[in-house]
Amino acid sequence: MTRRGGEDVPVDGSPARREPVRARLCPDGPLLLRGADEVVAADGTVHPVTRPVVAVCACGRSGRAPWCDGTHAYVKPRRTS
Amino acid sequence: MLLPASRGPVSAAVIDAARGGDATVPPHDGDDLHGADTQLALWVVYELSYRGFDDAADDAEWDLRLVAWRRGVETAIEAGLRRRTADDVAVAREASDDLVGQLRALVAHVDGPPLARFLQRSATRDQVLEFLTERSVYHLKESDPHAFVLPRVDGPAKVALAELLYDEYGGGRPERLHSLLYADALRSCGIDATYGAHVANASGPTLLSNNVMSLLGLQRRLHGASLGHLAAFETTSTDPCRRIAAGIERVGLPEAAAAYFHEHVEADAVHEQVVLTDICANAVDADPSLRDDVLFGAAVCLRVDADAGAALMDRWTSEAAVAAHDSADDLVRSA
């Protein structure tokens, strides 16, 4: 994951101030990610983030990896938090 | 959009008043509350608060005849829905102590018809087109009813609702506006995609499922229920959208039609998490008195949408029965 804004510097020359990337683990569900620019899959493929918040698959069974497609609801949870 | 043709005496009076005519609009008398005539009339009255009609009086939204009629119908519908969902809400409250657990229990408790599964596996091309047409009543104004809630909440719930709506409204890209994606899907199938085009032919249950969104969205008193409605809607969307997309592909309809539902698999997997925790749980944390209304709104969504789906499937089942009967007659005649 890279941070939104990259190396951008505001026009007034002050140091760039960026919102932090925030991730939240949903119980038995995906990782909810805000403020990221990209998600890099295990095989190195870079997936650009195109919505304000994305759900990253955490069960490993999504048909739309790396994004969540709700499949976790039909598989046994692998983690408890 | 022009005012639709009436479907009975109630909608005739309401449409005439909306046009600026001098019709009296008799108070709702308890008949046909969920029928197409009353529900079309209510849809017309609500639409005056959205984009309106080219041939309606400019100030029809606040015509006291229509406001008074709407108030009576809304009171009757809300009372009926509260009776109908009381057990659902009780089941949810028993199932868990926390709101997210209660909403999930509610979704698990209320069974819907196997509409998405039918579309995925068995529906004919014409049935898929009929489904897309019926659903257009909502999807051509997608998210608009819940947008009325934004000024009625504050803090983290407001931020999260704005975030969800921003995504629904294209995330800053006009070409990604979800209602536009749906219009593209309809046009690719040769279906009229004009806003409101199919309202006049929609079933009573479909109109009711749309009208409850406006009922909950337009009354500040019911904003908790509107949030609960959104929670149930988003939480029950991902799996059906995947099946519907597969059904659209199975019957050979264009890619643009499936694309809308593919987009919603991904979007609603996000929205499900956002609406449960970031919107509803935050709203109830800020105002614990909202809890029962959030659960009420969720139960309303599940019940009325199940009815709308069942009405569509019943129509197809009876058509199939008639076709089977006709072919049996043919056999008898030819014997």
CSV table of C-alpha atoms in Angstrom, one decimal:
chain,number,residue,atom,x,y,z
A,1,MET,CA,0.0,0.0,0.0
A,2,THR,CA,1.3,3.5,-0.7
A,3,ARG,CA,0.0,6.6,0.8
A,4,ARG,CA,-2.3,9.0,-1.0
A,5,GLY,CA,-0.5,12.1,-2.2
A,6,GLY,CA,2.9,10.4,-2.9
A,7,GLU,CA,5.6,13.1,-3.0
A,8,ASP,CA,3.2,16.0,-3.7
A,9,VAL,CA,4.3,19.3,-2.2
A,10,PRO,CA,1.7,22.1,-1.8
A,11,VAL,CA,2.2,25.1,-4.0
A,12,ASP,CA,3.1,27.3,-1.1
A,13,GLY,CA,6.2,25.1,-0.5
A,14,SER,CA,5.1,23.9,3.0
A,15,PRO,CA,5.7,20.3,3.8
A,16,ALA,CA,3.0,18.0,2.4
A,17,ARG,CA,0.3,17.1,5.0
A,18,ARG,CA,-1.5,13.9,4.2
A,19,GLU,CA,-4.3,12.1,5.9
A,20,PRO,CA,-3.2,8.9,7.4
A,21,VAL,CA,-4.1,5.6,5.8
A,22,ARG,CA,-6.5,3.9,8.1
A,23,ALA,CA,-7.3,0.2,8.2
A,24,ARG,CA,-10.0,-1.6,10.2
A,25,LEU,CA,-10.4,-5.3,10.6
A,26,CYS,CA,-14.1,-6.3,10.4
A,27,PRO,CA,-15.0,-9.3,12.6
A,28,ASP,CA,-15.2,-12.4,10.3
A,29,GLY,CA,-15.0,-10.0,7.3
A,30,PRO,CA,-12.6,-7.9,5.2
A,31,LEU,CA,-10.0,-5.3,6.0
A,32,LEU,CA,-11.6,-1.9,5.5
A,33,LEU,CA,-9.1,0.5,4.1
A,34,ARG,CA,-9.3,4.3,3.8
A,35,GLY,CA,-6.8,6.7,2.2
A,36,ALA,CA,-4.7,4.1,0.3
A,37,ASP,CA,-3.7,4.6,-3.4
A,38,GLU,CA,-3.0,1.0,-4.2
A,39,VAL,CA,-3.2,-2.6,-3.0
A,40,VAL,CA,-0.4,-4.9,-4.1
A,41,ALA,CA,-1.5,-8.5,-4.4
A,42,ALA,CA,0.6,-11.5,-3.3
A,43,ASP,CA,1.8,-12.0,-7.0
A,44,GLY,CA,2.9,-8.4,-7.2
A,45,THR,CA,0.0,-7.1,-9.3
A,46,VAL,CA,-0.8,-3.5,-8.4
A,47,HIS,CA,-4.5,-2.8,-7.9
A,48,PRO,CA,-5.3,0.9,-7.9
A,49,VAL,CA,-7.9,2.1,-5.3
A,50,THR,CA,-10.7,3.8,-7.1
A,51,ARG,CA,-13.3,4.4,-4.3
A,52,PRO,CA,-13.1,6.4,-1.0
A,53,VAL,CA,-13.0,3.2,1.0
A,54,VAL,CA,-12.3,-0.3,-0.1
A,55,ALA,CA,-12.8,-3.8,1.5
A,56,VAL,CA,-9.7,-6.0,1.1
A,57,CYS,CA,-10.4,-9.7,1.2
A,58,ALA,CA,-9.2,-11.3,4.4
A,59,CYS,CA,-10.7,-14.8,4.1
A,60,GLY,CA,-8.7,-15.7,0.9
A,61,ARG,CA,-11.8,-16.9,-0.9
A,62,SER,CA,-13.0,-13.9,-2.8
A,63,GLY,CA,-13.7,-14.2,-6.5
A,64,ARG,CA,-12.7,-10.6,-7.0
A,65,ALA,CA,-9.4,-10.6,-5.1
A,66,PRO,CA,-7.9,-8.5,-3.7
A,67,TRP,CA,-11.3,-7.0,-3.1
A,68,CYS,CA,-14.0,-8.6,-0.8
A,69,ASP,CA,-17.0,-10.0,-2.6
A,70,GLY,CA,-18.9,-11.2,0.5
A,71,THR,CA,-17.8,-14.9,0.2
A,72,HIS,CA,-16.5,-14.8,3.8
A,73,ALA,CA,-20.1,-15.2,4.9
A,74,TYR,CA,-20.2,-18.7,3.4
A,75,VAL,CA,-16.8,-19.9,4.7
A,76,LYS,CA,-15.6,-20.8,8.1
A,77,PRO,CA,-13.8,-17.8,9.7
A,78,ARG,CA,-10.0,-18.2,9.8
A,79,ARG,CA,-9.5,-15.6,12.5
A,80,THR,CA,-11.5,-14.3,15.4
A,81,SER,CA,-10.6,-10.6,15.5
B,1,MET,CA,-40.9,13.5,-16.5
B,2,LEU,CA,-44.6,13.7,-16.9
B,3,LEU,CA,-47.2,12.7,-14.4
B,4,PRO,CA,-48.1,9.0,-14.9
B,5,ALA,CA,-51.5,7.7,-16.0
B,6,SER,CA,-53.7,6.9,-13.0
B,7,ARG,CA,-54.4,3.4,-11.9
B,8,GLY,CA,-57.6,4.0,-10.0
B,9,PRO,CA,-59.7,6.6,-8.2
B,10,VAL,CA,-57.1,7.5,-5.6
B,11,SER,CA,-54.2,8.1,-8.0
B,12,ALA,CA,-56.6,9.9,-10.3
B,13,ALA,CA,-57.5,12.4,-7.6
B,14,VAL,CA,-53.9,12.8,-6.4
B,15,ILE,CA,-52.6,13.3,-10.0
B,16,ASP,CA,-55.3,15.8,-10.8
B,17,ALA,CA,-54.4,17.8,-7.6
B,18,ALA,CA,-50.7,17.6,-8.4
B,19,ARG,CA,-51.5,19.0,-11.9
B,20,GLY,CA,-53.1,22.0,-10.2
B,21,GLY,CA,-56.7,20.8,-10.7
B,22,ASP,CA,-59.4,21.4,-8.2
B,23,ALA,CA,-60.1,17.7,-7.3
B,24,THR,CA,-60.8,17.0,-3.7
B,25,VAL,CA,-58.5,14.3,-2.4
B,26,PRO,CA,-60.5,12.2,0.0
B,27,PRO,CA,-58.7,10.9,3.1
B,28,HIS,CA,-57.4,7.4,2.9
B,29,ASP,CA,-60.2,5.0,3.8
B,30,GLY,CA,-58.2,1.9,4.7
B,31,ASP,CA,-58.8,0.0,1.4
B,32,ASP,CA,-56.1,-0.9,-1.1
B,33,LEU,CA,-53.3,0.5,1.2
B,34,HIS,CA,-50.7,-1.7,-0.5
B,35,GLY,CA,-52.4,-1.8,-3.9
B,36,ALA,CA,-51.1,-0.2,-7.1
B,37,ASP,CA,-53.6,2.6,-7.0
B,38,THR,CA,-52.7,4.0,-3.6
B,39,GLN,CA,-49.0,3.2,-3.9
B,40,LEU,CA,-48.8,4.9,-7.3
B,41,ALA,CA,-50.5,8.0,-5.8
B,42,LEU,CA,-48.0,8.0,-2.9
B,43,TRP,CA,-45.1,7.6,-5.3
B,44,VAL,CA,-46.3,10.6,-7.2
B,45,VAL,CA,-46.7,12.7,-4.0
B,46,TYR,CA,-43.1,11.7,-2.9
B,47,GLU,CA,-41.7,12.4,-6.3
B,48,LEU,CA,-42.8,16.0,-5.9
B,49,SER,CA,-40.0,16.2,-3.2
B,50,TYR,CA,-37.4,14.7,-5.6
B,51,ARG,CA,-37.3,16.0,-9.2
B,52,GLY,CA,-41.0,16.6,-9.7
B,53,PHE,CA,-43.0,16.4,-13.0
B,54,ASP,CA,-42.9,18.8,-15.9
B,55,ASP,CA,-46.7,19.0,-15.9
B,56,ALA,CA,-47.2,19.3,-12.1
B,57,ALA,CA,-48.0,22.7,-10.4
B,58,ASP,CA,-44.7,24.2,-9.3
B,59,ASP,CA,-45.8,24.3,-5.6
B,60,ALA,CA,-47.6,21.0,-5.6
B,61,GLU,CA,-45.1,19.6,-3.1
B,62,TRP,CA,-46.7,21.6,-0.4
B,63,ASP,CA,-50.3,21.5,-1.7
B,64,LEU,CA,-52.3,21.1,1.6
B,65,ARG,CA,-54.7,18.6,0.0
B,66,LEU,CA,-51.7,16.3,-0.9
B,67,VAL,CA,-49.9,16.9,2.4
B,68,ALA,CA,-53.0,15.9,4.4
B,69,TRP,CA,-53.7,12.8,2.2
B,70,ARG,CA,-50.0,11.8,2.5
B,71,ARG,CA,-50.1,12.1,6.2
B,72,GLY,CA,-53.1,9.8,6.6
B,73,VAL,CA,-51.6,7.2,4.3
B,74,GLU,CA,-48.2,7.3,6.0
B,75,THR,CA,-49.7,6.9,9.4
B,76,ALA,CA,-51.6,3.8,8.2
B,77,ILE,CA,-48.6,2.3,6.5
B,78,GLU,CA,-46.2,2.9,9.4
B,79,ALA,CA,-48.7,1.4,11.9
B,80,GLY,CA,-49.1,-1.7,9.7
B,81,LEU,CA,-45.3,-2.0,9.3
B,82,ARG,CA,-44.7,-1.7,13.1
B,83,ARG,CA,-47.2,-4.4,13.8
B,84,ARG,CA,-45.8,-6.6,11.1
B,85,THR,CA,-42.1,-6.2,12.2
B,86,ALA,CA,-42.6,-6.2,16.0
B,87,ASP,CA,-41.6,-9.9,16.2
B,88,ASP,CA,-38.6,-9.4,13.9
B,89,VAL,CA,-37.3,-6.6,16.1
B,90,ALA,CA,-37.9,-8.7,19.2
B,91,VAL,CA,-35.9,-11.6,17.7
B,92,ALA,CA,-33.0,-9.3,16.8
B,93,ARG,CA,-32.9,-7.8,20.3
B,94,GLU,CA,-32.9,-11.2,21.9
B,95,ALA,CA,-30.1,-12.4,19.6
B,96,SER,CA,-27.3,-10.0,20.7
B,97,ASP,CA,-26.4,-7.1,22.9
B,98,ASP,CA,-24.7,-5.1,20.2
B,99,LEU,CA,-26.4,-3.4,17.3
B,100,VAL,CA,-24.3,-5.0,14.6
B,101,GLY,CA,-25.1,-8.5,16.0
B,102,GLN,CA,-28.8,-7.5,16.2
B,103,LEU,CA,-28.8,-6.4,12.5
B,104,ARG,CA,-27.1,-9.5,11.4
B,105,ALA,CA,-29.5,-11.7,13.3
B,106,LEU,CA,-32.4,-9.8,11.7
B,107,VAL,CA,-31.1,-10.4,8.2
B,108,ALA,CA,-30.6,-14.1,9.1
B,109,HIS,CA,-34.1,-14.3,10.5
B,110,VAL,CA,-36.2,-12.9,7.7
B,111,ASP,CA,-36.3,-15.2,4.7
B,112,GLY,CA,-36.8,-13.7,1.2
B,113,PRO,CA,-37.9,-15.5,-2.0
B,114,PRO,CA,-35.2,-17.2,-4.0
B,115,LEU,CA,-35.4,-14.5,-6.7
B,116,ALA,CA,-31.6,-14.0,-7.2
B,117,ARG,CA,-31.1,-17.8,-7.4
B,118,PHE,CA,-34.0,-18.1,-9.9
B,119,LEU,CA,-32.5,-15.3,-12.1
B,120,GLN,CA,-29.1,-16.9,-11.9
B,121,ARG,CA,-30.2,-20.4,-12.9
B,122,SER,CA,-33.7,-20.6,-14.5
B,123,ALA,CA,-35.1,-17.3,-15.6
B,124,THR,CA,-35.8,-16.7,-19.3
B,125,ARG,CA,-34.3,-13.7,-21.0
B,126,ASP,CA,-37.7,-12.0,-20.9
B,127,GLN,CA,-38.0,-12.6,-17.1
B,128,VAL,CA,-34.5,-11.1,-16.6
B,129,LEU,CA,-35.6,-8.0,-18.7
B,130,GLU,CA,-38.8,-7.7,-16.6
B,131,PHE,CA,-36.7,-7.8,-13.4
B,132,LEU,CA,-34.4,-5.1,-14.7
B,133,THR,CA,-37.4,-3.0,-15.7
B,134,GLU,CA,-39.2,-3.4,-12.3
B,135,ARG,CA,-36.0,-2.6,-10.4
B,136,SER,CA,-35.5,0.6,-12.4
B,137,VAL,CA,-38.1,2.4,-10.2
B,138,TYR,CA,-35.4,2.4,-7.5
B,139,HIS,CA,-32.1,2.2,-9.4
B,140,LEU,CA,-32.8,5.3,-11.6
B,141,LYS,CA,-32.9,7.3,-8.3
B,142,GLU,CA,-30.5,5.1,-6.5
B,143,SER,CA,-29.5,6.4,-3.0
B,144,ASP,CA,-31.6,9.5,-3.2
B,145,PRO,CA,-34.0,8.5,-0.4
B,146,HIS,CA,-31.2,7.9,2.1
B,147,ALA,CA,-29.5,11.1,1.2
B,148,PHE,CA,-32.3,13.0,3.0
B,149,VAL,CA,-30.8,11.6,6.3
B,150,LEU,CA,-27.4,13.3,6.0
B,151,PRO,CA,-28.4,16.6,7.7
B,152,ARG,CA,-30.2,14.7,10.4
B,153,VAL,CA,-27.2,12.9,11.9
B,154,ASP,CA,-23.9,14.3,13.1
B,155,GLY,CA,-20.3,13.2,14.0
B,156,PRO,CA,-18.8,9.9,12.8
B,157,ALA,CA,-22.2,8.5,11.5
B,158,LYS,CA,-22.6,11.6,9.2
B,159,VAL,CA,-19.0,11.3,7.9
B,160,ALA,CA,-19.5,7.6,7.1
B,161,LEU,CA,-22.9,8.2,5.5
B,162,ALA,CA,-21.4,10.9,3.3
B,163,GLU,CA,-18.6,8.5,2.4
B,164,LEU,CA,-21.1,5.8,1.3
B,165,LEU,CA,-23.2,8.3,-0.6
B,166,TYR,CA,-20.1,9.7,-2.3
B,167,ASP,CA,-19.3,6.2,-3.6
B,168,GLU,CA,-23.0,5.7,-4.7
B,169,TYR,CA,-22.8,9.1,-6.5
B,170,GLY,CA,-19.8,8.2,-8.5
B,171,GLY,CA,-16.9,9.0,-6.2
B,172,GLY,CA,-16.2,12.3,-8.0
B,173,ARG,CA,-16.6,10.8,-11.5
B,174,PRO,CA,-20.0,11.7,-13.1
B,175,GLU,CA,-19.7,8.7,-15.4
B,176,ARG,CA,-19.7,6.4,-12.4
B,177,LEU,CA,-22.9,7.7,-10.9
B,178,HIS,CA,-24.7,4.5,-10.0
B,179,SER,CA,-28.1,5.6,-11.3
B,180,LEU,CA,-26.3,6.3,-14.6
B,181,LEU,CA,-24.7,2.9,-14.7
B,182,TYR,CA,-28.2,1.4,-14.3
B,183,ALA,CA,-29.5,3.6,-17.1
B,184,ASP,CA,-26.6,2.3,-19.3
B,185,ALA,CA,-27.5,-1.3,-18.3
B,186,LEU,CA,-31.2,-0.7,-19.3
B,187,ARG,CA,-30.3,1.0,-22.6
B,188,SER,CA,-27.9,-1.8,-23.5
B,189,CYS,CA,-30.9,-4.2,-23.2
B,190,GLY,CA,-33.2,-1.9,-25.3
B,191,ILE,CA,-35.2,-0.8,-22.3
B,192,ASP,CA,-36.3,2.8,-21.9
B,193,ALA,CA,-34.0,4.3,-19.3
B,194,THR,CA,-35.8,7.6,-18.8
B,195,TYR,CA,-36.2,8.6,-15.1
B,196,GLY,CA,-39.5,7.2,-13.9
B,197,ALA,CA,-40.3,5.5,-17.2
B,198,HIS,CA,-41.6,2.3,-15.6
B,199,VAL,CA,-43.4,3.6,-12.6
B,200,ALA,CA,-46.8,3.4,-14.2
B,201,ASN,CA,-46.5,-0.3,-14.7
B,202,ALA,CA,-44.7,-1.4,-11.5
B,203,SER,CA,-46.5,-3.7,-9.1
B,204,GLY,CA,-48.0,-2.5,-5.9
B,205,PRO,CA,-45.3,-4.3,-3.8
B,206,THR,CA,-42.5,-2.8,-5.9
B,207,LEU,CA,-44.0,0.7,-5.5
B,208,LEU,CA,-44.4,0.1,-1.7
B,209,SER,CA,-40.8,-1.0,-1.4
B,210,ASN,CA,-39.8,2.3,-3.0
B,211,ASN,CA,-42.3,4.3,-1.1
B,212,VAL,CA,-41.1,3.1,2.3
B,213,MET,CA,-37.6,4.5,1.5
B,214,SER,CA,-39.2,7.9,0.9
B,215,LEU,CA,-41.4,7.6,4.0
B,216,LEU,CA,-38.4,6.9,6.2
B,217,GLY,CA,-36.1,9.3,4.5
B,218,LEU,CA,-38.4,12.3,4.3
B,219,GLN,CA,-39.5,12.3,8.0
B,220,ARG,CA,-36.8,13.4,10.4
B,221,ARG,CA,-38.6,11.5,13.2
B,222,LEU,CA,-37.8,8.3,11.3
B,223,HIS,CA,-34.2,8.9,10.3
B,224,GLY,CA,-33.0,6.0,12.5
B,225,ALA,CA,-35.3,3.7,10.6
B,226,SER,CA,-33.9,5.1,7.3
B,227,LEU,CA,-30.4,4.2,8.4
B,228,GLY,CA,-31.6,0.7,9.4
B,229,HIS,CA,-33.3,0.3,6.0
B,230,LEU,CA,-30.0,1.2,4.4
B,231,ALA,CA,-28.2,-1.4,6.6
B,232,ALA,CA,-30.5,-4.2,5.6
B,233,PHE,CA,-30.4,-3.1,1.9
B,234,GLU,CA,-26.6,-3.1,1.7
B,235,THR,CA,-26.1,-6.2,3.9
B,236,THR,CA,-28.3,-8.3,1.6
B,237,SER,CA,-26.9,-7.0,-1.7
B,238,THR,CA,-23.6,-8.6,-2.5
B,239,ASP,CA,-24.6,-12.3,-2.9
B,240,PRO,CA,-27.8,-11.5,-4.9
B,241,CYS,CA,-25.8,-9.1,-7.2
B,242,ARG,CA,-23.3,-11.8,-8.0
B,243,ARG,CA,-26.1,-14.2,-8.9
B,244,ILE,CA,-28.0,-11.6,-10.9
B,245,ALA,CA,-24.9,-10.8,-12.9
B,246,ALA,CA,-24.4,-14.5,-13.6
B,247,GLY,CA,-28.1,-14.8,-14.8
B,248,ILE,CA,-27.7,-11.8,-17.1
B,249,GLU,CA,-24.6,-13.4,-18.6
B,250,ARG,CA,-26.4,-16.8,-18.9
B,251,VAL,CA,-29.2,-15.4,-21.0
B,252,GLY,CA,-26.8,-13.5,-23.2
B,253,LEU,CA,-27.7,-9.9,-22.3
B,254,PRO,CA,-25.0,-7.3,-23.0
B,255,GLU,CA,-22.0,-6.8,-20.7
B,256,ALA,CA,-23.1,-3.4,-19.6
B,257,ALA,CA,-26.1,-5.0,-17.9
B,258,ALA,CA,-24.0,-7.4,-16.0
B,259,ALA,CA,-21.4,-4.7,-15.2
B,260,TYR,CA,-23.8,-2.8,-13.0
B,261,PHE,CA,-24.3,-5.8,-10.8
B,262,HIS,CA,-20.6,-6.7,-10.8
B,263,GLU,CA,-19.9,-3.2,-9.6
B,264,HIS,CA,-22.4,-3.7,-6.8
B,265,VAL,CA,-20.8,-6.9,-5.6
B,266,GLU,CA,-17.6,-5.0,-4.9
B,267,ALA,CA,-19.3,-1.7,-3.8
B,268,ASP,CA,-21.8,-3.3,-1.5
B,269,ALA,CA,-19.2,-5.6,0.2
B,270,VAL,CA,-17.7,-2.3,1.3
B,271,HIS,CA,-20.9,-0.6,2.1
B,272,GLU,CA,-22.1,-3.5,4.2
B,273,GLN,CA,-19.2,-2.9,6.6
B,274,VAL,CA,-19.5,0.9,6.5
B,275,VAL,CA,-23.2,1.0,7.1
B,276,LEU,CA,-23.3,-1.5,10.0
B,277,THR,CA,-20.4,-0.2,12.1
B,278,ASP,CA,-19.5,3.2,10.9
B,279,ILE,CA,-23.0,4.5,10.2
B,280,CYS,CA,-25.6,2.6,12.3
B,281,ALA,CA,-23.5,1.6,15.4
B,282,ASN,CA,-22.0,5.2,15.5
B,283,ALA,CA,-25.5,6.7,15.2
B,284,VAL,CA,-26.9,4.5,18.0
B,285,ASP,CA,-23.8,5.2,20.2
B,286,ALA,CA,-24.5,8.9,19.8
B,287,ASP,CA,-28.2,8.5,20.4
B,288,PRO,CA,-29.2,5.2,22.1
B,289,SER,CA,-32.9,6.0,21.6
B,290,LEU,CA,-32.4,5.3,17.9
B,291,ARG,CA,-31.8,1.5,18.4
B,292,ASP,CA,-35.3,0.2,18.0
B,293,ASP,CA,-36.0,2.4,15.0
B,294,VAL,CA,-32.8,1.2,13.3
B,295,LEU,CA,-34.0,-2.4,13.8
B,296,PHE,CA,-37.5,-1.4,12.7
B,297,GLY,CA,-36.2,0.1,9.4
B,298,ALA,CA,-34.0,-2.9,8.7
B,299,ALA,CA,-37.0,-5.2,9.2
B,300,VAL,CA,-39.2,-3.0,7.0
B,301,CYS,CA,-36.6,-3.3,4.2
B,302,LEU,CA,-36.4,-7.1,4.5
B,303,ARG,CA,-40.1,-7.6,4.6
B,304,VAL,CA,-41.2,-5.2,1.8
B,305,ASP,CA,-38.4,-6.2,-0.5
B,306,ALA,CA,-39.3,-9.9,0.1
B,307,ASP,CA,-42.9,-9.0,-0.9
B,308,ALA,CA,-41.7,-7.3,-4.1
B,309,GLY,CA,-39.5,-10.2,-5.1
B,310,ALA,CA,-42.3,-12.7,-4.3
B,311,ALA,CA,-44.8,-10.7,-6.4
B,312,LEU,CA,-42.5,-10.9,-9.4
B,313,MET,CA,-41.9,-14.6,-8.9
B,314,ASP,CA,-45.7,-15.3,-8.4
B,315,ARG,CA,-46.4,-13.5,-11.7
B,316,TRP,CA,-43.9,-15.8,-13.5
B,317,THR,CA,-45.2,-18.9,-11.8
B,318,SER,CA,-48.8,-18.1,-12.7
B,319,GLU,CA,-47.7,-17.3,-16.3
B,320,ALA,CA,-45.9,-20.7,-16.4
B,321,ALA,CA,-49.1,-22.4,-15.0
B,322,VAL,CA,-51.2,-20.7,-17.7
B,323,ALA,CA,-48.7,-21.8,-20.4
B,324,ALA,CA,-48.8,-25.3,-19.1
B,325,HIS,CA,-52.6,-25.3,-19.0
B,326,ASP,CA,-52.7,-24.0,-22.5
B,327,SER,CA,-50.4,-26.6,-23.8
B,328,ALA,CA,-52.4,-29.3,-22.0
B,329,ASP,CA,-55.5,-27.9,-23.7
B,330,ASP,CA,-53.7,-28.2,-27.0
B,331,LEU,CA,-52.9,-31.8,-26.3
B,332,VAL,CA,-56.5,-32.5,-25.5
B,333,ARG,CA,-57.7,-30.8,-28.7
B,334,SER,CA,-55.2,-32.6,-30.9
B,335,ALA,CA,-56.0,-36.0,-29.3
